PDB file of N, CA and C in Angstrom:
ATOM      1  N   MET A   1       0.850 -28.805  12.291  1.00  0.00           N
ATOM      2  CA  MET A   1       2.102 -28.279  12.799  1.00  0.00           C
ATOM      3  C   MET A   1       2.701 -27.330  11.763  1.00  0.00           C
ATOM      4  N   THR A   2       3.033 -26.129  12.195  1.00  0.00           N
ATOM      5  CA  THR A   2       3.650 -25.153  11.305  1.00  0.00           C
ATOM      6  C   THR A   2       5.111 -25.511  11.106  1.00  0.00           C
ATOM      7  N   LYS A   3       5.526 -25.611   9.856  1.00  0.00           N
ATOM      8  CA  LYS A   3       6.910 -25.952   9.547  1.00  0.00           C
ATOM      9  C   LYS A   3       7.728 -24.723   9.174  1.00  0.00           C
ATOM     10  N   ALA A   4       7.053 -23.696   8.683  1.00  0.00           N
ATOM     11  CA  ALA A   4       7.784 -22.490   8.291  1.00  0.00           C
ATOM     12  C   ALA A   4       6.822 -21.316   8.217  1.00  0.00           C
ATOM     13  N   VAL A   5       7.359 -20.151   8.402  1.00  0.00           N
ATOM     14  CA  VAL A   5       6.606 -18.917   8.256  1.00  0.00           C
ATOM     15  C   VAL A   5       7.421 -18.004   7.359  1.00  0.00           C
ATOM     16  N   ILE A   6       6.781 -17.456   6.347  1.00  0.00           N
ATOM     17  CA  ILE A   6       7.465 -16.546   5.432  1.00  0.00           C
ATOM     18  C   ILE A   6       6.842 -15.166   5.585  1.00  0.00           C
ATOM     19  N   PHE A   7       7.655 -14.186   5.840  1.00  0.00           N
ATOM     20  CA  PHE A   7       7.210 -12.805   5.920  1.00  0.00           C
ATOM     21  C   PHE A   7       7.542 -12.129   4.604  1.00  0.00           C
ATOM     22  N   ASP A   8       6.521 -11.759   3.866  1.00  0.00           N
ATOM     23  CA  ASP A   8       6.699 -11.113   2.569  1.00  0.00           C
ATOM     24  C   ASP A   8       6.632  -9.605   2.770  1.00  0.00           C
ATOM     25  N   LEU A   9       7.778  -8.976   2.933  1.00  0.00           N
ATOM     26  CA  LEU A   9       7.806  -7.556   3.215  1.00  0.00           C
ATOM     27  C   LEU A   9       8.172  -6.719   2.000  1.00  0.00           C
ATOM     28  N   ASP A  10       8.391  -7.362   0.881  1.00  0.00           N
ATOM     29  CA  ASP A  10       8.817  -6.592  -0.286  1.00  0.00           C
ATOM     30  C   ASP A  10       8.053  -6.942  -1.558  1.00  0.00           C
ATOM     31  N   GLY A  11       6.888  -7.553  -1.407  1.00  0.00           N
ATOM     32  CA  GLY A  11       6.070  -7.846  -2.580  1.00  0.00           C
ATOM     33  C   GLY A  11       6.509  -9.076  -3.354  1.00  0.00           C
ATOM     34  N   LEU A  12       7.254  -9.967  -2.725  1.00  0.00           N
ATOM     35  CA  LEU A  12       7.733 -11.165  -3.406  1.00  0.00           C
ATOM     36  C   LEU A  12       6.599 -12.142  -3.708  1.00  0.00           C
ATOM     37  N   LEU A  13       5.687 -12.344  -2.765  1.00  0.00           N
ATOM     38  CA  LEU A  13       4.625 -13.331  -2.919  1.00  0.00           C
ATOM     39  C   LEU A  13       3.266 -12.741  -3.257  1.00  0.00           C
ATOM     40  N   ILE A  14       3.008 -11.552  -2.759  1.00  0.00           N
ATOM     41  CA  ILE A  14       1.736 -10.897  -3.074  1.00  0.00           C
ATOM     42  C   ILE A  14       2.001  -9.614  -3.830  1.00  0.00           C
ATOM     43  N   ASP A  15       1.014  -9.179  -4.567  1.00  0.00           N
ATOM     44  CA  ASP A  15       1.162  -7.963  -5.362  1.00  0.00           C
ATOM     45  C   ASP A  15       0.801  -6.752  -4.511  1.00  0.00           C
ATOM     46  N   SER A  16       1.677  -6.428  -3.562  1.00  0.00           N
ATOM     47  CA  SER A  16       1.408  -5.334  -2.625  1.00  0.00           C
ATOM     48  C   SER A  16       1.508  -3.959  -3.287  1.00  0.00           C
ATOM     49  N   GLU A  17       2.176  -3.862  -4.417  1.00  0.00           N
ATOM     50  CA  GLU A  17       2.267  -2.572  -5.117  1.00  0.00           C
ATOM     51  C   GLU A  17       0.885  -2.089  -5.537  1.00  0.00           C
ATOM     52  N   VAL A  18       0.003  -3.015  -5.887  1.00  0.00           N
ATOM     53  CA  VAL A  18      -1.359  -2.644  -6.271  1.00  0.00           C
ATOM     54  C   VAL A  18      -2.071  -1.988  -5.094  1.00  0.00           C
ATOM     55  N   ILE A  19      -1.855  -2.514  -3.904  1.00  0.00           N
ATOM     56  CA  ILE A  19      -2.465  -1.946  -2.698  1.00  0.00           C
ATOM     57  C   ILE A  19      -1.925  -0.534  -2.463  1.00  0.00           C
ATOM     58  N   SER A  20      -0.620  -0.370  -2.570  1.00  0.00           N
ATOM     59  CA  SER A  20      -0.016   0.949  -2.364  1.00  0.00           C
ATOM     60  C   SER A  20      -0.527   1.958  -3.388  1.00  0.00           C
ATOM     61  N   LEU A  21      -0.603   1.547  -4.632  1.00  0.00           N
ATOM     62  CA  LEU A  21      -1.117   2.431  -5.683  1.00  0.00           C
ATOM     63  C   LEU A  21      -2.540   2.869  -5.358  1.00  0.00           C
ATOM     64  N   LYS A  22      -3.415   1.916  -5.043  1.00  0.00           N
ATOM     65  CA  LYS A  22      -4.808   2.246  -4.725  1.00  0.00           C
ATOM     66  C   LYS A  22      -4.907   3.157  -3.510  1.00  0.00           C
ATOM     67  N   MET A  23      -4.061   2.919  -2.522  1.00  0.00           N
ATOM     68  CA  MET A  23      -4.065   3.708  -1.303  1.00  0.00           C
ATOM     69  C   MET A  23      -3.702   5.161  -1.602  1.00  0.00           C
ATOM     70  N   TYR A  24      -2.622   5.379  -2.332  1.00  0.00           N
ATOM     71  CA  TYR A  24      -2.210   6.744  -2.656  1.00  0.00           C
ATOM     72  C   TYR A  24      -3.190   7.414  -3.620  1.00  0.00           C
ATOM     73  N   GLN A  25      -3.741   6.647  -4.546  1.00  0.00           N
ATOM     74  CA  GLN A  25      -4.745   7.216  -5.450  1.00  0.00           C
ATOM     75  C   GLN A  25      -5.960   7.706  -4.672  1.00  0.00           C
ATOM     76  N   ARG A  26      -6.415   6.931  -3.693  1.00  0.00           N
ATOM     77  CA  ARG A  26      -7.574   7.317  -2.895  1.00  0.00           C
ATOM     78  C   ARG A  26      -7.291   8.576  -2.083  1.00  0.00           C
ATOM     79  N   ILE A  27      -6.098   8.659  -1.527  1.00  0.00           N
ATOM     80  CA  ILE A  27      -5.746   9.833  -0.717  1.00  0.00           C
ATOM     81  C   ILE A  27      -5.812  11.101  -1.557  1.00  0.00           C
ATOM     82  N   VAL A  28      -5.222  11.089  -2.743  1.00  0.00           N
ATOM     83  CA  VAL A  28      -5.246  12.310  -3.565  1.00  0.00           C
ATOM     84  C   VAL A  28      -6.627  12.536  -4.178  1.00  0.00           C
ATOM     85  N   GLN A  29      -7.350  11.451  -4.449  1.00  0.00           N
ATOM     86  CA  GLN A  29      -8.708  11.561  -4.995  1.00  0.00           C
ATOM     87  C   GLN A  29      -9.629  12.279  -4.007  1.00  0.00           C
ATOM     88  N   ASP A  30      -9.407  12.060  -2.720  1.00  0.00           N
ATOM     89  CA  ASP A  30     -10.205  12.739  -1.692  1.00  0.00           C
ATOM     90  C   ASP A  30     -10.074  14.254  -1.776  1.00  0.00           C
ATOM     91  N   TYR A  31      -9.045  14.724  -2.463  1.00  0.00           N
ATOM     92  CA  TYR A  31      -8.809  16.158  -2.630  1.00  0.00           C
ATOM     93  C   TYR A  31      -8.918  16.582  -4.095  1.00  0.00           C
ATOM     94  N   GLY A  32      -9.656  15.782  -4.880  1.00  0.00           N
ATOM     95  CA  GLY A  32      -9.978  16.143  -6.253  1.00  0.00           C
ATOM     96  C   GLY A  32      -8.831  16.013  -7.246  1.00  0.00           C
ATOM     97  N   GLN A  33      -7.846  15.188  -6.926  1.00  0.00           N
ATOM     98  CA  GLN A  33      -6.695  15.032  -7.815  1.00  0.00           C
ATOM     99  C   GLN A  33      -6.524  13.565  -8.210  1.00  0.00           C
ATOM    100  N   THR A  34      -5.650  13.327  -9.171  1.00  0.00           N
ATOM    101  CA  THR A  34      -5.410  11.960  -9.621  1.00  0.00           C
ATOM    102  C   THR A  34      -3.919  11.637  -9.607  1.00  0.00           C
ATOM    103  N   LEU A  35      -3.628  10.375  -9.386  1.00  0.00           N
ATOM    104  CA  LEU A  35      -2.273   9.849  -9.417  1.00  0.00           C
ATOM    105  C   LEU A  35      -2.272   8.697 -10.404  1.00  0.00           C
ATOM    106  N   SER A  36      -1.531   8.833 -11.487  1.00  0.00           N
ATOM    107  CA  SER A  36      -1.499   7.779 -12.504  1.00  0.00           C
ATOM    108  C   SER A  36      -0.587   6.635 -12.073  1.00  0.00           C
ATOM    109  N   MET A  37      -0.799   5.480 -12.668  1.00  0.00           N
ATOM    110  CA  MET A  37       0.046   4.329 -12.400  1.00  0.00           C
ATOM    111  C   MET A  37       1.490   4.629 -12.816  1.00  0.00           C
ATOM    112  N   ALA A  38       1.647   5.333 -13.923  1.00  0.00           N
ATOM    113  CA  ALA A  38       2.992   5.664 -14.411  1.00  0.00           C
ATOM    114  C   ALA A  38       3.733   6.553 -13.416  1.00  0.00           C
ATOM    115  N   THR A  39       3.039   7.564 -12.891  1.00  0.00           N
ATOM    116  CA  THR A  39       3.670   8.456 -11.912  1.00  0.00           C
ATOM    117  C   THR A  39       3.994   7.697 -10.641  1.00  0.00           C
ATOM    118  N   TYR A  40       3.069   6.845 -10.201  1.00  0.00           N
ATOM    119  CA  TYR A  40       3.325   6.042  -9.010  1.00  0.00           C
ATOM    120  C   TYR A  40       4.575   5.184  -9.215  1.00  0.00           C
ATOM    121  N   ALA A  41       4.640   4.482 -10.333  1.00  0.00           N
ATOM    122  CA  ALA A  41       5.765   3.586 -10.610  1.00  0.00           C
ATOM    123  C   ALA A  41       7.089   4.343 -10.653  1.00  0.00           C
ATOM    124  N   GLN A  42       7.061   5.516 -11.229  1.00  0.00           N
ATOM    125  CA  GLN A  42       8.279   6.305 -11.401  1.00  0.00           C
ATOM    126  C   GLN A  42       8.727   7.002 -10.112  1.00  0.00           C
ATOM    127  N   GLU A  43       7.774   7.490  -9.326  1.00  0.00           N
ATOM    128  CA  GLU A  43       8.131   8.357  -8.202  1.00  0.00           C
ATOM    129  C   GLU A  43       7.899   7.770  -6.813  1.00  0.00           C
ATOM    130  N   TYR A  44       7.105   6.704  -6.688  1.00  0.00           N
ATOM    131  CA  TYR A  44       6.732   6.210  -5.365  1.00  0.00           C
ATOM    132  C   TYR A  44       7.104   4.748  -5.116  1.00  0.00           C
ATOM    133  N   SER A  45       7.092   3.929  -6.133  1.00  0.00           N
ATOM    134  CA  SER A  45       7.337   2.498  -5.980  1.00  0.00           C
ATOM    135  C   SER A  45       8.728   2.235  -5.393  1.00  0.00           C
ATOM    136  N   GLY A  46       8.761   1.387  -4.369  1.00  0.00           N
ATOM    137  CA  GLY A  46      10.029   0.995  -3.781  1.00  0.00           C
ATOM    138  C   GLY A  46      10.592   1.950  -2.748  1.00  0.00           C
ATOM    139  N   LYS A  47       9.864   2.980  -2.419  1.00  0.00           N
ATOM    140  CA  LYS A  47      10.334   3.962  -1.428  1.00  0.00           C
ATOM    141  C   LYS A  47       9.578   3.769  -0.110  1.00  0.00           C
ATOM    142  N   SER A  48      10.099   4.341   0.943  1.00  0.00           N
ATOM    143  CA  SER A  48       9.477   4.175   2.266  1.00  0.00           C
ATOM    144  C   SER A  48       8.151   4.927   2.350  1.00  0.00           C
ATOM    145  N   ALA A  49       7.328   4.500   3.286  1.00  0.00           N
ATOM    146  CA  ALA A  49       6.025   5.140   3.485  1.00  0.00           C
ATOM    147  C   ALA A  49       6.186   6.606   3.869  1.00  0.00           C
ATOM    148  N   VAL A  50       7.160   6.908   4.699  1.00  0.00           N
ATOM    149  CA  VAL A  50       7.375   8.293   5.122  1.00  0.00           C
ATOM    150  C   VAL A  50       7.810   9.153   3.940  1.00  0.00           C
ATOM    151  N   THR A  51       8.772   8.661   3.177  1.00  0.00           N
ATOM    152  CA  THR A  51       9.234   9.399   1.992  1.00  0.00           C
ATOM    153  C   THR A  51       8.096   9.620   1.016  1.00  0.00           C
ATOM    154  N   ASN A  52       7.312   8.574   0.777  1.00  0.00           N
ATOM    155  CA  ASN A  52       6.182   8.697  -0.155  1.00  0.00           C
ATOM    156  C   ASN A  52       5.149   9.697   0.340  1.00  0.00           C
ATOM    157  N   MET A  53       4.852   9.671   1.628  1.00  0.00           N
ATOM    158  CA  MET A  53       3.848  10.591   2.149  1.00  0.00           C
ATOM    159  C   MET A  53       4.346  12.030   2.065  1.00  0.00           C
ATOM    160  N   GLN A  54       5.610  12.258   2.384  1.00  0.00           N
ATOM    161  CA  GLN A  54       6.183  13.601   2.258  1.00  0.00           C
ATOM    162  C   GLN A  54       6.057  14.096   0.814  1.00  0.00           C
ATOM    163  N   HIS A  55       6.410  13.225  -0.119  1.00  0.00           N
ATOM    164  CA  HIS A  55       6.344  13.575  -1.544  1.00  0.00           C
ATOM    165  C   HIS A  55       4.899  13.815  -1.980  1.00  0.00           C
ATOM    166  N   LEU A  56       3.991  12.967  -1.543  1.00  0.00           N
ATOM    167  CA  LEU A  56       2.577  13.101  -1.894  1.00  0.00           C
ATOM    168  C   LEU A  56       2.021  14.438  -1.404  1.00  0.00           C
ATOM    169  N   ILE A  57       2.334  14.782  -0.173  1.00  0.00           N
ATOM    170  CA  ILE A  57       1.858  16.046   0.408  1.00  0.00           C
ATOM    171  C   ILE A  57       2.392  17.235  -0.386  1.00  0.00           C
ATOM    172  N   GLU A  58       3.669  17.196  -0.712  1.00  0.00           N
ATOM    173  CA  GLU A  58       4.281  18.295  -1.470  1.00  0.00           C
ATOM    174  C   GLU A  58       3.746  18.371  -2.900  1.00  0.00           C
ATOM    175  N   ARG A  59       3.742  17.241  -3.584  1.00  0.00           N
ATOM    176  CA  ARG A  59       3.343  17.210  -4.999  1.00  0.00           C
ATOM    177  C   ARG A  59       1.889  17.641  -5.207  1.00  0.00           C
ATOM    178  N   PHE A  60       1.012  17.182  -4.310  1.00  0.00           N
ATOM    179  CA  PHE A  60      -0.412  17.448  -4.477  1.00  0.00           C
ATOM    180  C   PHE A  60      -0.929  18.537  -3.533  1.00  0.00           C
ATOM    181  N   ASP A  61      -0.023  19.175  -2.821  1.00  0.00           N
ATOM    182  CA  ASP A  61      -0.364  20.275  -1.908  1.00  0.00           C
ATOM    183  C   ASP A  61      -1.507  19.858  -0.968  1.00  0.00           C
ATOM    184  N   LEU A  62      -1.300  18.738  -0.296  1.00  0.00           N
ATOM    185  CA  LEU A  62      -2.334  18.182   0.573  1.00  0.00           C
ATOM    186  C   LEU A  62      -2.324  18.884   1.933  1.00  0.00           C
ATOM    187  N   PRO A  63      -3.513  19.087   2.528  1.00  0.00           N
ATOM    188  CA  PRO A  63      -3.641  19.901   3.740  1.00  0.00           C
ATOM    189  C   PRO A  63      -3.479  19.136   5.052  1.00  0.00           C
ATOM    190  N   PHE A  64      -2.510  18.241   5.127  1.00  0.00           N
ATOM    191  CA  PHE A  64      -2.259  17.526   6.371  1.00  0.00           C
ATOM    192  C   PHE A  64      -0.767  17.238   6.489  1.00  0.00           C
ATOM    193  N   ASN A  65      -0.356  16.814   7.692  1.00  0.00           N
ATOM    194  CA  ASN A  65       1.060  16.501   7.897  1.00  0.00           C
ATOM    195  C   ASN A  65       1.328  15.017   7.637  1.00  0.00           C
ATOM    196  N   VAL A  66       2.583  14.634   7.718  1.00  0.00           N
ATOM    197  CA  VAL A  66       2.989  13.263   7.413  1.00  0.00           C
ATOM    198  C   VAL A  66       2.316  12.268   8.347  1.00  0.00           C
ATOM    199  N   ASP A  67       2.279  12.553   9.645  1.00  0.00           N
ATOM    200  CA  ASP A  67       1.668  11.614  10.597  1.00  0.00           C
ATOM    201  C   ASP A  67       0.197  11.366  10.280  1.00  0.00           C
ATOM    202  N   THR A  68      -0.538  12.411   9.990  1.00  0.00           N
ATOM    203  CA  THR A  68      -1.953  12.273   9.635  1.00  0.00           C
ATOM    204  C   THR A  68      -2.098  11.471   8.347  1.00  0.00           C
ATOM    205  N   GLY A  69      -1.251  11.743   7.377  1.00  0.00           N
ATOM    206  CA  GLY A  69      -1.284  11.022   6.112  1.00  0.00           C
ATOM    207  C   GLY A  69      -0.972   9.549   6.288  1.00  0.00           C
ATOM    208  N   LEU A  70      -0.003   9.237   7.137  1.00  0.00           N
ATOM    209  CA  LEU A  70       0.356   7.839   7.378  1.00  0.00           C
ATOM    210  C   LEU A  70      -0.768   7.087   8.081  1.00  0.00           C
ATOM    211  N   LYS A  71      -1.467   7.748   8.987  1.00  0.00           N
ATOM    212  CA  LYS A  71      -2.613   7.112   9.647  1.00  0.00           C
ATOM    213  C   LYS A  71      -3.719   6.821   8.644  1.00  0.00           C
ATOM    214  N   ARG A  72      -3.990   7.773   7.751  1.00  0.00           N
ATOM    215  CA  ARG A  72      -4.999   7.570   6.703  1.00  0.00           C
ATOM    216  C   ARG A  72      -4.573   6.430   5.783  1.00  0.00           C
ATOM    217  N   ALA A  73      -3.290   6.405   5.427  1.00  0.00           N
ATOM    218  CA  ALA A  73      -2.774   5.353   4.548  1.00  0.00           C
ATOM    219  C   ALA A  73      -2.930   3.979   5.195  1.00  0.00           C
ATOM    220  N   LEU A  74      -2.641   3.870   6.486  1.00  0.00           N
ATOM    221  CA  LEU A  74      -2.766   2.589   7.186  1.00  0.00           C
ATOM    222  C   LEU A  74      -4.214   2.117   7.211  1.00  0.00           C
ATOM    223  N   THR A  75      -5.137   3.035   7.453  1.00  0.00           N
ATOM    224  CA  THR A  75      -6.559   2.695   7.442  1.00  0.00           C
ATOM    225  C   THR A  75      -6.975   2.169   6.072  1.00  0.00           C
ATOM    226  N   LEU A  76      -6.552   2.859   5.027  1.00  0.00           N
ATOM    227  CA  LEU A  76      -6.880   2.420   3.664  1.00  0.00           C
ATOM    228  C   LEU A  76      -6.220   1.083   3.341  1.00  0.00           C
ATOM    229  N   GLU A  77      -4.975   0.920   3.750  1.00  0.00           N
ATOM    230  CA  GLU A  77      -4.258  -0.324   3.487  1.00  0.00           C
ATOM    231  C   GLU A  77      -4.977  -1.513   4.108  1.00  0.00           C
ATOM    232  N   LYS A  78      -5.421  -1.355   5.351  1.00  0.00           N
ATOM    233  CA  LYS A  78      -6.163  -2.428   6.023  1.00  0.00           C
ATOM    234  C   LYS A  78      -7.440  -2.764   5.260  1.00  0.00           C
ATOM    235  N   THR A  79      -8.148  -1.742   4.819  1.00  0.00           N
ATOM    236  CA  THR A  79      -9.382  -1.948   4.064  1.00  0.00           C
ATOM    237  C   THR A  79      -9.110  -2.702   2.773  1.00  0.00           C
ATOM    238  N   PHE A  80      -8.117  -2.257   2.029  1.00  0.00           N
ATOM    239  CA  PHE A  80      -7.799  -2.904   0.751  1.00  0.00           C
ATOM    240  C   PHE A  80      -7.277  -4.322   0.950  1.00  0.00           C
ATOM    241  N   MET A  81      -6.529  -4.562   2.030  1.00  0.00           N
ATOM    242  CA  MET A  81      -6.023  -5.909   2.302  1.00  0.00           C
ATOM    243  C   MET A  81      -7.174  -6.864   2.624  1.00  0.00           C
ATOM    244  N   GLN A  82      -8.201  -6.366   3.297  1.00  0.00           N
ATOM    245  CA  GLN A  82      -9.352  -7.204   3.623  1.00  0.00           C
ATOM    246  C   GLN A  82     -10.100  -7.631   2.364  1.00  0.00           C
ATOM    247  N   ASP A  83     -10.016  -6.810   1.319  1.00  0.00           N
ATOM    248  CA  ASP A  83     -10.651  -7.151   0.049  1.00  0.00           C
ATOM    249  C   ASP A  83      -9.893  -8.250  -0.685  1.00  0.00           C
ATOM    250  N   GLY A  84      -8.681  -8.539  -0.241  1.00  0.00           N
ATOM    251  CA  GLY A  84      -7.862  -9.578  -0.858  1.00  0.00           C
ATOM    252  C   GLY A  84      -6.761  -8.994  -1.712  1.00  0.00           C
ATOM    253  N   VAL A  85      -5.705  -9.773  -1.863  1.00  0.00           N
ATOM    254  CA  VAL A  85      -4.541  -9.361  -2.627  1.00  0.00           C
ATOM    255  C   VAL A  85      -4.157 -10.496  -3.566  1.00  0.00           C
ATOM    256  N   GLU A  86      -3.839 -10.156  -4.785  1.00  0.00           N
ATOM    257  CA  GLU A  86      -3.444 -11.163  -5.763  1.00  0.00           C
ATOM    258  C   GLU A  86      -2.065 -11.734  -5.433  1.00  0.00           C
ATOM    259  N   LEU A  87      -1.927 -13.040  -5.591  1.00  0.00           N
ATOM    260  CA  LEU A  87      -0.621 -13.671  -5.451  1.00  0.00           C
ATOM    261  C   LEU A  87       0.193 -13.418  -6.714  1.00  0.00           C
ATOM    262  N   LYS A  88       1.492 -13.351  -6.565  1.00  0.00           N
ATOM    263  CA  LYS A  88       2.375 -13.218  -7.715  1.00  0.00           C
ATOM    264  C   LYS A  88       2.397 -14.559  -8.460  1.00  0.00           C
ATOM    265  N   PRO A  89       2.662 -14.526  -9.765  1.00  0.00           N
ATOM    266  CA  PRO A  89       2.756 -15.776 -10.521  1.00  0.00           C
ATOM    267  C   PRO A  89       3.769 -16.729  -9.867  1.00  0.00           C
ATOM    268  N   GLY A  90       3.376 -17.964  -9.705  1.00  0.00           N
ATOM    269  CA  GLY A  90       4.250 -18.966  -9.108  1.00  0.00           C
ATOM    270  C   GLY A  90       4.064 -19.141  -7.612  1.00  0.00           C
ATOM    271  N   ALA A  91       3.445 -18.163  -6.946  1.00  0.00           N
ATOM    272  CA  ALA A  91       3.190 -18.289  -5.506  1.00  0.00           C
ATOM    273  C   ALA A  91       1.947 -19.148  -5.314  1.00  0.00           C
ATOM    274  N   ARG A  92       1.944 -19.938  -4.285  1.00  0.00           N
ATOM    275  CA  ARG A  92       0.798 -20.798  -4.006  1.00  0.00           C
ATOM    276  C   ARG A  92       0.275 -20.501  -2.622  1.00  0.00           C
ATOM    277  N   PHE A  93      -1.045 -20.597  -2.494  1.00  0.00           N
ATOM    278  CA  PHE A  93      -1.686 -20.399  -1.200  1.00  0.00           C
ATOM    279  C   PHE A  93      -2.099 -21.763  -0.676  1.00  0.00           C
ATOM    280  N   TYR A  94      -1.714 -22.071   0.525  1.00  0.00           N
ATOM    281  CA  TYR A  94      -2.094 -23.327   1.153  1.00  0.00           C
ATOM    282  C   TYR A  94      -3.137 -23.052   2.219  1.00  0.00           C
ATOM    283  N   THR A  95      -4.214 -23.808   2.209  1.00  0.00           N
ATOM    284  CA  THR A  95      -5.244 -23.614   3.220  1.00  0.00           C
ATOM    285  C   THR A  95      -4.663 -23.910   4.588  1.00  0.00           C
ATOM    286  N   GLY A  96      -5.229 -23.284   5.573  1.00  0.00           N
ATOM    287  CA  GLY A  96      -4.743 -23.464   6.922  1.00  0.00           C
ATOM    288  C   GLY A  96      -3.811 -22.356   7.359  1.00  0.00           C
ATOM    289  N   ILE A  97      -3.394 -21.525   6.422  1.00  0.00           N
ATOM    290  CA  ILE A  97      -2.534 -20.402   6.771  1.00  0.00           C
ATOM    291  C   ILE A  97      -3.418 -19.282   7.303  1.00  0.00           C
ATOM    292  N   ILE A  98      -3.068 -18.763   8.430  1.00  0.00           N
ATOM    293  CA  ILE A  98      -3.844 -17.680   9.037  1.00  0.00           C
ATOM    294  C   ILE A  98      -3.024 -16.407   8.920  1.00  0.00           C
ATOM    295  N   ILE A  99      -3.636 -15.395   8.357  1.00  0.00           N
ATOM    296  CA  ILE A  99      -2.977 -14.101   8.257  1.00  0.00           C
ATOM    297  C   ILE A  99      -3.687 -13.165   9.208  1.00  0.00           C
ATOM    298  N   GLN A 100      -2.947 -12.615  10.133  1.00  0.00           N
ATOM    299  CA  GLN A 100      -3.532 -11.659  11.068  1.00  0.00           C
ATOM    300  C   GLN A 100      -2.964 -10.284  10.758  1.00  0.00           C
ATOM    301  N   TRP A 101      -3.839  -9.356  10.517  1.00  0.00           N
ATOM    302  CA  TRP A 101      -3.454  -7.990  10.182  1.00  0.00           C
ATOM    303  C   TRP A 101      -3.763  -7.116  11.383  1.00  0.00           C
ATOM    304  N   PRO A 102      -2.817  -6.263  11.782  1.00  0.00           N
ATOM    305  CA  PRO A 102      -3.042  -5.458  13.008  1.00  0.00           C
ATOM    306  C   PRO A 102      -4.303  -4.642  13.001  1.00  0.00           C
TER     307      PRO A 102
END
C-alpha cells in the first residue's frame, strides 16, 4: 500500500543538475562547442528550460529554434535518466517504488 508520493521537481532528492549539465553539454558538443560546469552553474542552473534553451541558442549560435532544442533536450534527458541518477546525500531509495518517465 502506497502511503505517500513525493514529487522531486527541484533537485531535492536526486542530483538532477548533473542531468541538465550533461544534456546541455551534449547539445553544444553536437555543434563542436563546449559548455563548462562553471558556465552552466553561473548562467543556466535554476532557470527554466525555455530560458536556458534561448540562452544556449544565442550564446553558441545554434542553428535551430527553441522548440526544436527543447525536443532534443527532452530526448537526451530521457536517455540520461534511464542510465540512472545519483541520490542526494541523506536521501534513501526504498525498493518497490516505481518511477515512470513519459
